[in-house]
PDB file of C-alpha atoms and ligand atoms in Angstrom:
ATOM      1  CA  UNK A   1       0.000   0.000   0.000  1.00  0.00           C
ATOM      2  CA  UNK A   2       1.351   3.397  -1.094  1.00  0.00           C
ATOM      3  CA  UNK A   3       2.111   5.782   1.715  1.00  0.00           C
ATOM      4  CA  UNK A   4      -0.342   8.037   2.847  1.00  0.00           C
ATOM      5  CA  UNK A   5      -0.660  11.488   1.823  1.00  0.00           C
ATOM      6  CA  UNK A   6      -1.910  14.907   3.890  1.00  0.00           C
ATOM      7  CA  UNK A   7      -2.947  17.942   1.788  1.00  0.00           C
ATOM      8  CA  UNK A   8      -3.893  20.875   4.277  1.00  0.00           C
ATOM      9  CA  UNK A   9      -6.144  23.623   2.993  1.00  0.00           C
ATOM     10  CA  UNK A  10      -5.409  27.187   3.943  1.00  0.00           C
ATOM     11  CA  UNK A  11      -7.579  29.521   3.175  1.00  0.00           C
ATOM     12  CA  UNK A  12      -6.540  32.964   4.113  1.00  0.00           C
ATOM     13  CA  UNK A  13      -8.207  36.296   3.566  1.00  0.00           C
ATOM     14  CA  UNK A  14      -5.725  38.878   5.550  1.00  0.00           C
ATOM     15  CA  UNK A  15      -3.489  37.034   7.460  1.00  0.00           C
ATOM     16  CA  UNK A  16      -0.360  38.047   7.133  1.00  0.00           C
ATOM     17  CA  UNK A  17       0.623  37.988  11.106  1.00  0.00           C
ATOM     18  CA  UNK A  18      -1.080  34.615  11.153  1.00  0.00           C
ATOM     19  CA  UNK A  19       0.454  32.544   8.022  1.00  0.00           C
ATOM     20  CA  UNK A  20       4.243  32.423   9.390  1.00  0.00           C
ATOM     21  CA  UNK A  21       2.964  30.889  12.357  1.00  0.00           C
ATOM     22  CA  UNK A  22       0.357  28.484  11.458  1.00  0.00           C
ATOM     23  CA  UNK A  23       3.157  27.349   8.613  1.00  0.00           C
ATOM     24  CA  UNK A  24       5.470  27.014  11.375  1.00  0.00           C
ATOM     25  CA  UNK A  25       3.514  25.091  13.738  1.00  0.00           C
ATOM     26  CA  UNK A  26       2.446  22.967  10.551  1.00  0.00           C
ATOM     27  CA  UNK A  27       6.004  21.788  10.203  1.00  0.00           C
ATOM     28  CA  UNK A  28       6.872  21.514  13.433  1.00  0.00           C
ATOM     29  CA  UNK A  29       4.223  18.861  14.440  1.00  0.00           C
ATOM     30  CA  UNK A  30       3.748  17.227  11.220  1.00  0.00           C
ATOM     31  CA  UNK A  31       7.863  16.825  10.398  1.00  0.00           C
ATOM     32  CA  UNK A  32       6.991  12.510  10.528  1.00  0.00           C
ATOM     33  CA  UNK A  33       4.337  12.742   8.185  1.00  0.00           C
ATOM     34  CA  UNK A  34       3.780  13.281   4.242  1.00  0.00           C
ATOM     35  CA  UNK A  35       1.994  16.364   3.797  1.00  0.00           C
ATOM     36  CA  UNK A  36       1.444  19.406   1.695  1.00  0.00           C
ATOM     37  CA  UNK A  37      -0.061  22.968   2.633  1.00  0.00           C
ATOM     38  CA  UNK A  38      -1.999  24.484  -0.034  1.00  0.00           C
ATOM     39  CA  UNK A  39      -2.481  28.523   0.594  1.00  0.00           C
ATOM     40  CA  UNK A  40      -5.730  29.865  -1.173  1.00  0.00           C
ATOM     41  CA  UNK A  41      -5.290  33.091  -0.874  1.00  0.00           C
ATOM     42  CA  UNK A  42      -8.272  35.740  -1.656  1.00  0.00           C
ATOM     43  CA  UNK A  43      -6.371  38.482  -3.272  1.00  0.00           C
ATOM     44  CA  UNK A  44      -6.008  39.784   0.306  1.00  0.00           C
ATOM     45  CA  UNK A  45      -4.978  43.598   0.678  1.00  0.00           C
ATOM     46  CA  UNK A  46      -2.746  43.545   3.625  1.00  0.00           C
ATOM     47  CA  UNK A  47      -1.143  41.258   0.927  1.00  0.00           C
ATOM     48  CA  UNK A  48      -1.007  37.979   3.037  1.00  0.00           C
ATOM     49  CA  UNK A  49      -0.119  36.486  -0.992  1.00  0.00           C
ATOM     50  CA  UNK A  50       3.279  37.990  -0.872  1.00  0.00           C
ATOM     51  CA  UNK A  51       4.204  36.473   3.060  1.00  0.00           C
ATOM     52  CA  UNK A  52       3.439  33.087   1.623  1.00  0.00           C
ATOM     53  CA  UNK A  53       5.527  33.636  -1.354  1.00  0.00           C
ATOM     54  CA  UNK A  54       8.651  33.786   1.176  1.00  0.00           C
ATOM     55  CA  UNK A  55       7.568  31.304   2.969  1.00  0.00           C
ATOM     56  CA  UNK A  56       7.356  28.937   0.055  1.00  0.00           C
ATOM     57  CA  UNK A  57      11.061  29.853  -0.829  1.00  0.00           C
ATOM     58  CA  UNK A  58      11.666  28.935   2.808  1.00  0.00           C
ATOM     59  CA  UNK A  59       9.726  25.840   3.023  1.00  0.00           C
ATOM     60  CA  UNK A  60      10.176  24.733  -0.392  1.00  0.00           C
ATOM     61  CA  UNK A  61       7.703  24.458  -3.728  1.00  0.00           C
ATOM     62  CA  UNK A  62       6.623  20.350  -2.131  1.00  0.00           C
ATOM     63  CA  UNK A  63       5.513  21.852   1.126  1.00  0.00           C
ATOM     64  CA  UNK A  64       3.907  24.864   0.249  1.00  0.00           C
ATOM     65  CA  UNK A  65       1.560  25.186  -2.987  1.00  0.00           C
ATOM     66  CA  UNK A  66      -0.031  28.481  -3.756  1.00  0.00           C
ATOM     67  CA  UNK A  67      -3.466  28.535  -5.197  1.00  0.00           C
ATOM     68  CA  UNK A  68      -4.079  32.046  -5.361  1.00  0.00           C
ATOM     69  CA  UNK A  69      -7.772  33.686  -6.574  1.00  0.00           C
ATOM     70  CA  UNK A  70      -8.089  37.531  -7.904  1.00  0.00           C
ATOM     71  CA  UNK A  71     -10.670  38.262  -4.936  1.00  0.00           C
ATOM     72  CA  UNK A  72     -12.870  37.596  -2.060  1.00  0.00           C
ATOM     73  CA  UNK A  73     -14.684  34.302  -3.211  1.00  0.00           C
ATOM     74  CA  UNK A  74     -16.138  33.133  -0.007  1.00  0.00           C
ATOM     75  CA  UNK A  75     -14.699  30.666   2.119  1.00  0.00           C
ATOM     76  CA  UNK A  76     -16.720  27.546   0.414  1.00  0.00           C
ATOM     77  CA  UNK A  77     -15.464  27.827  -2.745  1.00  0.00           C
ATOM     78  CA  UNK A  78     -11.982  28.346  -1.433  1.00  0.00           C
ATOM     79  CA  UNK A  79     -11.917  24.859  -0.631  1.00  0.00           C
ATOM     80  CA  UNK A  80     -13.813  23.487  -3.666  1.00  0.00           C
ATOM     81  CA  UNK A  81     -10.632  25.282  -5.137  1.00  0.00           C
ATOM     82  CA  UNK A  82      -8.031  23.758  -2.825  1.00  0.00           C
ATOM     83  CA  UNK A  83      -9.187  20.236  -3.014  1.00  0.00           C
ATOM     84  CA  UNK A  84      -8.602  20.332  -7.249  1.00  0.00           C
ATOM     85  CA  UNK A  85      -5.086  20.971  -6.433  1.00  0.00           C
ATOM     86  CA  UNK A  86      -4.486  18.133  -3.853  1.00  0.00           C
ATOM     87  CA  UNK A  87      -2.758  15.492  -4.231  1.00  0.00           C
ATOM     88  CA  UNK A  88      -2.740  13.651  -0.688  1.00  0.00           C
ATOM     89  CA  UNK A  89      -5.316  10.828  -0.676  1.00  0.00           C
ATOM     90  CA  UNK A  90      -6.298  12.751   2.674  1.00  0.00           C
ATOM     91  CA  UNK A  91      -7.290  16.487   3.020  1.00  0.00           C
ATOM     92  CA  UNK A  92      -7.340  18.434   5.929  1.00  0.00           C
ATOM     93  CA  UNK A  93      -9.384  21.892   6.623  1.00  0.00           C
ATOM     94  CA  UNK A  94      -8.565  24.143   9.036  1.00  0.00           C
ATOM     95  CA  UNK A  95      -8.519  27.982   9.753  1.00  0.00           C
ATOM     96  CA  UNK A  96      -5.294  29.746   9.155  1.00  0.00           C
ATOM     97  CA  UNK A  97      -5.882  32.427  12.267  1.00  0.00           C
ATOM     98  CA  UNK A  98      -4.317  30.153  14.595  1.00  0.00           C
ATOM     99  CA  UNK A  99      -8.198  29.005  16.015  1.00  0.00           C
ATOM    100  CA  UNK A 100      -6.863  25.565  14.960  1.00  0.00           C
ATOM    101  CA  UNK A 101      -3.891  24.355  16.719  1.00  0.00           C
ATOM    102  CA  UNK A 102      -1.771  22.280  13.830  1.00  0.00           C
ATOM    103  CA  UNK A 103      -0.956  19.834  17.215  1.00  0.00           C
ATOM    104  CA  UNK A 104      -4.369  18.196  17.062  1.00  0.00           C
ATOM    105  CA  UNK A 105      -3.753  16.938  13.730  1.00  0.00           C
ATOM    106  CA  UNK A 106      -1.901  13.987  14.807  1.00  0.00           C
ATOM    107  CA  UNK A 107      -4.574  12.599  16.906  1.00  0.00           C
ATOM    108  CA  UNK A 108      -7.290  13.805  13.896  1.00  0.00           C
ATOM    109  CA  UNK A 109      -4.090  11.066  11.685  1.00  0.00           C
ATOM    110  CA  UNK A 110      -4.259   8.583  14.571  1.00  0.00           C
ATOM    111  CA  UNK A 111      -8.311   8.253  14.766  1.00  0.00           C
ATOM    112  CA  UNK A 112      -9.116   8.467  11.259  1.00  0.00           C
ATOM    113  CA  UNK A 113      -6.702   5.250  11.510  1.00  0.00           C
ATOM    114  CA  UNK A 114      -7.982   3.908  14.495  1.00  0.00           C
ATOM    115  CA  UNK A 115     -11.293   3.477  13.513  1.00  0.00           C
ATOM    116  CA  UNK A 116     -11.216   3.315   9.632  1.00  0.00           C
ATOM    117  CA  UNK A 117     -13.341   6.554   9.401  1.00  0.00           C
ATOM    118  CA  UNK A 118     -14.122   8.398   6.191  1.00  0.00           C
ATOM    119  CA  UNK A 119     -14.455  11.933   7.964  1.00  0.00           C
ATOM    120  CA  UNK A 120     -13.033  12.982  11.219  1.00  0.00           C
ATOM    121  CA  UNK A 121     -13.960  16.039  12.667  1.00  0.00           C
ATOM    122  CA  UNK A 122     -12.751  17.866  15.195  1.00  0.00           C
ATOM    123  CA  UNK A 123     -15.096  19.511  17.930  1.00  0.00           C
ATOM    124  CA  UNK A 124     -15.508  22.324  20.401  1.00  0.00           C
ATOM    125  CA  UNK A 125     -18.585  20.504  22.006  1.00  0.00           C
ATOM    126  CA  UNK A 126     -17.895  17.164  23.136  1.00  0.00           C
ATOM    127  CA  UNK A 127     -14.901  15.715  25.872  1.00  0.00           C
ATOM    128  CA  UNK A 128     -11.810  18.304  26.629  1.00  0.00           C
ATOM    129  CA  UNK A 129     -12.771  20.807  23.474  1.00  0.00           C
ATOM    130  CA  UNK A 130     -13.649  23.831  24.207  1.00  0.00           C
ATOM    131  CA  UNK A 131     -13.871  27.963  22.758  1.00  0.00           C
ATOM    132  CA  UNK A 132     -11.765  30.271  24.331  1.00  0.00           C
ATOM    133  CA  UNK A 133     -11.763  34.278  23.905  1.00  0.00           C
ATOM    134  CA  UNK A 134     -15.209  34.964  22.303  1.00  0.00           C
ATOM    135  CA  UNK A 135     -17.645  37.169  23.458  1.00  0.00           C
ATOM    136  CA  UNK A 136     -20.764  35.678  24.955  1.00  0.00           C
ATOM    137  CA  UNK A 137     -23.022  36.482  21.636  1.00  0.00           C
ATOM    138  CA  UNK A 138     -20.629  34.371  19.280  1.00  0.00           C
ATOM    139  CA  UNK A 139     -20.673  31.328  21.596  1.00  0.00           C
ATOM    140  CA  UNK A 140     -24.319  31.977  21.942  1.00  0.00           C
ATOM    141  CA  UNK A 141     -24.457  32.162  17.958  1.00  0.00           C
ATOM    142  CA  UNK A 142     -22.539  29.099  17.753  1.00  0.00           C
ATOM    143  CA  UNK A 143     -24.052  27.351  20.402  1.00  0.00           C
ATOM    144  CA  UNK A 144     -27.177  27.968  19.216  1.00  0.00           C
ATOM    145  CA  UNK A 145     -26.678  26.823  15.790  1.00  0.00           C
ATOM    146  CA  UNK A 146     -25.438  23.657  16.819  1.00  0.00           C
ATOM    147  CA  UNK A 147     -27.769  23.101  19.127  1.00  0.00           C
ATOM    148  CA  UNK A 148     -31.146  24.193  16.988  1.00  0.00           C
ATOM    149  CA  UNK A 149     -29.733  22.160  13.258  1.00  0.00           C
ATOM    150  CA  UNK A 150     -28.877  18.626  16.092  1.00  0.00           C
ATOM    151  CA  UNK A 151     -32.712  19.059  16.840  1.00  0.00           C
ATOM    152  CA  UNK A 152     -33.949  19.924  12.874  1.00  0.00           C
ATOM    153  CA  UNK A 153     -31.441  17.358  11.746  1.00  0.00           C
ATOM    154  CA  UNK A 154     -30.142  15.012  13.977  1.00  0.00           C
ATOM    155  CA  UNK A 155     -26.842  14.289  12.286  1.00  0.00           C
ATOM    156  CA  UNK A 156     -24.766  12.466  14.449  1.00  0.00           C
ATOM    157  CA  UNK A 157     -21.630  14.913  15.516  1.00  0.00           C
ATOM    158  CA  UNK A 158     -21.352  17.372  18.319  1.00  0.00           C
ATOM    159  CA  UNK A 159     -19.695  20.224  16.240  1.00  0.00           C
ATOM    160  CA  UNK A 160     -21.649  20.922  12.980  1.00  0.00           C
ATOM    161  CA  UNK A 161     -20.282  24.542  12.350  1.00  0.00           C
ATOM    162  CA  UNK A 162     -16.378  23.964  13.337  1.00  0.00           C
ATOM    163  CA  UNK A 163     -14.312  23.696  10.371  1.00  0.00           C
ATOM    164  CA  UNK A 164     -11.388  21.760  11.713  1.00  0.00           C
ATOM    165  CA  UNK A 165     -11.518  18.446   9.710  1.00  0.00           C
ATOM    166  CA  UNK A 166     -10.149  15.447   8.252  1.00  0.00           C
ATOM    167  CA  UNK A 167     -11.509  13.754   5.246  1.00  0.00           C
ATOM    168  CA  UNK A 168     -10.684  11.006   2.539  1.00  0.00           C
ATOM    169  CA  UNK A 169     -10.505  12.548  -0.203  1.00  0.00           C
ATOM    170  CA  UNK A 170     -12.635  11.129  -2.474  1.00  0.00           C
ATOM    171  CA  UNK A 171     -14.959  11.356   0.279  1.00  0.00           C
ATOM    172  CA  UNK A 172     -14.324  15.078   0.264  1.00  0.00           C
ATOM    173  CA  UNK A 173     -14.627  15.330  -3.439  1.00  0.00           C
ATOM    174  CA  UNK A 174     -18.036  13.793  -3.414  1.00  0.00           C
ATOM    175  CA  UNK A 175     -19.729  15.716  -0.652  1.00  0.00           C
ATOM    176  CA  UNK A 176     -18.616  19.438  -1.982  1.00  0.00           C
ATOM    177  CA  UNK A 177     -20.112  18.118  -5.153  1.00  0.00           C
ATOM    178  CA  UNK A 178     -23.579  17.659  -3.205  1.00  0.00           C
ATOM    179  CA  UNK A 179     -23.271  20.776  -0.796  1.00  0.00           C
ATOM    180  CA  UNK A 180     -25.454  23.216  -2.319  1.00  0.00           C
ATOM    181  CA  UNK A 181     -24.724  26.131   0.435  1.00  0.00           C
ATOM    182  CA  UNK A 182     -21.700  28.625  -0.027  1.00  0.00           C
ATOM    183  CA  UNK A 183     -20.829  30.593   3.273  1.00  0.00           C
ATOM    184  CA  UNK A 184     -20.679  29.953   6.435  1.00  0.00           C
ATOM    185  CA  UNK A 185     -23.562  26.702   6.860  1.00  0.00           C
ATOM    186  CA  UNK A 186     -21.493  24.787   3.953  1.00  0.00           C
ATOM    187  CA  UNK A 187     -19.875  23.262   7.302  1.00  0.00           C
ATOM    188  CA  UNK A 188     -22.346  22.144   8.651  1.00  0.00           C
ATOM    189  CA  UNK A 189     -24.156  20.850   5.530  1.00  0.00           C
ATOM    190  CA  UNK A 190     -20.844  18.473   4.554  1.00  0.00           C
ATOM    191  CA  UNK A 191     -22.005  16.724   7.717  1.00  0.00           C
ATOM    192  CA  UNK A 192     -25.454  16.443   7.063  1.00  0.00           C
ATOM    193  CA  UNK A 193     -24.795  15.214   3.673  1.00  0.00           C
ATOM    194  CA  UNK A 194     -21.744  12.449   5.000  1.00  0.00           C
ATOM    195  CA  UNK A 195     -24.689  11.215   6.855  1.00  0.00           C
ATOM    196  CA  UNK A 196     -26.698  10.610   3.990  1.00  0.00           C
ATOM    197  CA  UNK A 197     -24.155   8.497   2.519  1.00  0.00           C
ATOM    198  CA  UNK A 198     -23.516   7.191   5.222  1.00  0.00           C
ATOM    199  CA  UNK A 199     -20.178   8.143   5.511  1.00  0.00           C
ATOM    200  CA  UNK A 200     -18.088   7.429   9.114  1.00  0.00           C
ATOM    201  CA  UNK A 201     -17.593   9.924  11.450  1.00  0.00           C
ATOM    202  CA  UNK A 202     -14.431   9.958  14.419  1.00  0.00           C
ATOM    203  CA  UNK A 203     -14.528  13.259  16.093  1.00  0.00           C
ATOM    204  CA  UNK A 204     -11.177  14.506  18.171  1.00  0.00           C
ATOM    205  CA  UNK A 205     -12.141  17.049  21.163  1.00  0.00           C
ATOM    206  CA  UNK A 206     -10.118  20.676  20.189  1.00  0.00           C
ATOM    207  CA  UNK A 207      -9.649  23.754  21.972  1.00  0.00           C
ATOM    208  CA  UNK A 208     -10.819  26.386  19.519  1.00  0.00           C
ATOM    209  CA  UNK A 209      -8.634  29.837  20.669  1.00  0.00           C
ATOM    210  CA  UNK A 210     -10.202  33.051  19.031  1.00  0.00           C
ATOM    211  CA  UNK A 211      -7.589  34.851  16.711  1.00  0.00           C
ATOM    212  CA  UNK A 212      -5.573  37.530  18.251  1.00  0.00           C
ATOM    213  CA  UNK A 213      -4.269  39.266  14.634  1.00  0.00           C
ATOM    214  CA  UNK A 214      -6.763  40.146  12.412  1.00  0.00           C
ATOM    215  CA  UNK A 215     -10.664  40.169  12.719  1.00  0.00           C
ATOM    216  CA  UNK A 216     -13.446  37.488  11.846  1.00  0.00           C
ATOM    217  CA  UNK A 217     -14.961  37.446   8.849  1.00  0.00           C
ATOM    218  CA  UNK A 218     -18.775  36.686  10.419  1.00  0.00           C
ATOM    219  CA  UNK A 219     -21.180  39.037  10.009  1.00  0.00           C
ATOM    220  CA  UNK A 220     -25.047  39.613  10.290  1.00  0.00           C
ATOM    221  CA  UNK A 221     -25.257  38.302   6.282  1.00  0.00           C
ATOM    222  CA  UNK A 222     -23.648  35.538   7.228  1.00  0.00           C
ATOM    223  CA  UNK A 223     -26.384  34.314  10.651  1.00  0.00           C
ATOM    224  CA  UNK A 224     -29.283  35.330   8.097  1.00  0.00           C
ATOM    225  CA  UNK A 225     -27.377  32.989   5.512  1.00  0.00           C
ATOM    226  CA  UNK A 226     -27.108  29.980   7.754  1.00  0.00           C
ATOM    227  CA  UNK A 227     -30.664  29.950   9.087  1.00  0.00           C
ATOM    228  CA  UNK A 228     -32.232  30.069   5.345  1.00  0.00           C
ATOM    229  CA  UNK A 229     -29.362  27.010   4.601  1.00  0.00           C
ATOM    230  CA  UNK A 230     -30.313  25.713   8.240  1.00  0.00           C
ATOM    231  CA  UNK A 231     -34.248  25.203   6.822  1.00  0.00           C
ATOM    232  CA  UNK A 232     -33.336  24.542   2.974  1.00  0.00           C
ATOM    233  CA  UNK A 233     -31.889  21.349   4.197  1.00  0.00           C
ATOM    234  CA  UNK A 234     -34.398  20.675   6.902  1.00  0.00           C
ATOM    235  CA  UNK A 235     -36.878  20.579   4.254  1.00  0.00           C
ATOM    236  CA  UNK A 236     -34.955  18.875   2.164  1.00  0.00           C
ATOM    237  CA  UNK A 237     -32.798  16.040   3.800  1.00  0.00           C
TER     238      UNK A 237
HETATM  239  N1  GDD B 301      -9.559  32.417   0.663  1.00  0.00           N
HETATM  240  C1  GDD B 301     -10.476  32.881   1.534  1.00  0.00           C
HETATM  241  N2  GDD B 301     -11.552  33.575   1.039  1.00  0.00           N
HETATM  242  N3  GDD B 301     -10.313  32.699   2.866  1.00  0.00           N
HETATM  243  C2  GDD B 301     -11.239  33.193   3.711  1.00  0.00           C
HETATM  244  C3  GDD B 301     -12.377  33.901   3.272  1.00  0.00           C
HETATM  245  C4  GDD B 301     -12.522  34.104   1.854  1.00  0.00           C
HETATM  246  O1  GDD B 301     -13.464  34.708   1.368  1.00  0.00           O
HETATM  247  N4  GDD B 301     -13.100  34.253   4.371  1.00  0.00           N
HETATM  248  C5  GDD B 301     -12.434  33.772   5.442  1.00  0.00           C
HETATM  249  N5  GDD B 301     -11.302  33.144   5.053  1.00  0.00           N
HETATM  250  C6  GDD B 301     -10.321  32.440   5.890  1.00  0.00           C
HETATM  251  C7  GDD B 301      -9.711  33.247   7.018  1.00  0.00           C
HETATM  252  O2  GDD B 301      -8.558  33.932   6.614  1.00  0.00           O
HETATM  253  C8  GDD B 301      -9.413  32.138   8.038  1.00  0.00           C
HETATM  254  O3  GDD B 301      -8.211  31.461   7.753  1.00  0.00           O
HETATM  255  C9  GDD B 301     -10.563  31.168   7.843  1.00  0.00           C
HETATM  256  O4  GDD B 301     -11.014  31.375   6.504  1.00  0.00           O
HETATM  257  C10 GDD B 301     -11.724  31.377   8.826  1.00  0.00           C
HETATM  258  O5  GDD B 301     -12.184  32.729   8.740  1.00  0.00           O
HETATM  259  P1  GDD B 301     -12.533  33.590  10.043  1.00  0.00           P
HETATM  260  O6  GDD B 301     -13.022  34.907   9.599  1.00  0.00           O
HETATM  261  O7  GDD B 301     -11.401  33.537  11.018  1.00  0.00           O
HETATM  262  O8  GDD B 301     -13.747  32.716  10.579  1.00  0.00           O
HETATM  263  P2  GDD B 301     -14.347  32.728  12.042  1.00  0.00           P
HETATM  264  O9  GDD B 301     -13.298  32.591  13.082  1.00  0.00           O
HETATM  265  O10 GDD B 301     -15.323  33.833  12.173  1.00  0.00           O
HETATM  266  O11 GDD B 301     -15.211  31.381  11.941  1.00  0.00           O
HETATM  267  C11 GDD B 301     -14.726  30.117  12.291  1.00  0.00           C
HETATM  268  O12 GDD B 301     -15.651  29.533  13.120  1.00  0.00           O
HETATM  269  C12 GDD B 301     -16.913  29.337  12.485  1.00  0.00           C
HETATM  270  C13 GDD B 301     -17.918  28.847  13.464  1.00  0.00           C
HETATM  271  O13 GDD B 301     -17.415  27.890  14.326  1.00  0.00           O
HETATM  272  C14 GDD B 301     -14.493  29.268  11.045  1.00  0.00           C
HETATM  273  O14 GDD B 301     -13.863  28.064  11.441  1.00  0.00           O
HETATM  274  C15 GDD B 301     -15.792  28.947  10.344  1.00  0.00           C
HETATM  275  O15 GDD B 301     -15.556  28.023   9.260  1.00  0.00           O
HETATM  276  C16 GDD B 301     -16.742  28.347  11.339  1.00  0.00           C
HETATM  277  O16 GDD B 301     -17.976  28.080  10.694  1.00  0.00           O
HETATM  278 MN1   MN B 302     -11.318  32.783  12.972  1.00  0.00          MN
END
């Protein structure tokens, strides 16, 4: 059997504090294992672009792939974008604001093998995870959208909206082609849809640490976006 293979998805829209770090960490705790990191990058202004441009000369052209876009795209179709360039039979998503600690993806590695699982996803609400350093209306937003789609939906995982994951990637491949939502409920949508299939699920507690350079991208759009996707797919799963 031919070695596996770990393609990480970065999608960055202004992160130019963030991206030496996260690459950093990346390397550090994933030095045993054969990955790439693939940067989509959103035509950022503080020119985050040109920061991973060094640290590809750093790193080196097999470690770091650039998969630039002109602008702001969305965050969904960053990854539908990623995934066409990646060539590790395993993808993993994360956030590249340092909200996702690269450390966890060892045990996400170790599970997935553990258990033979097509998806494994890591989550805020179940065991030691946890959110640290948000305000009490974004863990009530998130909360609350976990809590109201497990009742509409029932899809078997604690955290539907976190967006630290793990998947095979044909697995991957096949459930962006089914997701019809863009934005911010496409996260919780690949879930509902792996259950459909009736895809496997391993989930790996994480400590979800709100970014300290830079600023979130949610916005009132965004809520208003996820409860129309929340009751699309309630009315049609
Ligand atoms: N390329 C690209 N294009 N990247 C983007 C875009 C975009 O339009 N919008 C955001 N990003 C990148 C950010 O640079 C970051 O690396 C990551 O996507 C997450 O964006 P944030 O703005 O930091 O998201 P958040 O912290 O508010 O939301 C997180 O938590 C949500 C709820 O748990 C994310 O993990 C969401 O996916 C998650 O739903
Ligand atoms: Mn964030």
């Amino acid at each position: 059997m031919a070695e596996d293979k770990y393609s990480i998805l970065l999608p960055t829209y202004n992160e130019r504090e963030n991206l030496p770090i996260i690459v950093w960490l990346l390397e550090k705790h994933l030095c045993d294992v054969n990955h790439e990191v693939i940067i989509i990058d959103d035509g950022s202004p503080d020119k985050t672009l040109d920061v991973a441009k060094e640290l590809q000369k750093i790193y080196g052209k097999d470690k770091i792939v650039l998969r630039p876009r002109e602008k702001k795209l969305g965050l969904g179709t960053a990854y539908i974008h990623g995934i066409k360039h990646a060539t590790g039979n395993f993808v993993i998503i994360m956030d590249a604001d340092l909200s996702h600690h690269p450390k966890f993806i060892p045990e996400f590695i170790k599970k997935q093998k553990d258990g033979d699982f097509d998806i494994v996803s890591g989550t805020r609400y179940s065991g030691s995870g946890g959110v640290y350093g948000w305000d009490l209306k974004r863990k009530i937003i998130s909360r609350g959208a976990n809590y109201v789609t497990q009742i509409l939906l029932r899809p078997g995982a604690s955290d539907l909206t976190g967006s630290f994951r793990l998947y095979r990637k044909e697995v991957l491949e096949k459930l962006v082609k089914a997701c019809v939502s863009k934005g911010y409920v496409f996260q919780m949508e690949m879930i509902v849809r792996a259950r459909q299939f009736g895809f496997t699920i391993g989930e790996v507690p994480i400590s979800f640490v709100d970014r300290v350079y830079g600023e979130s991208k949610l916005g009132g759009s965004e809520i208003i976006q996820f409860a129309k996707g929340l009751l699309y797919l309630f009315a049609t799963t």
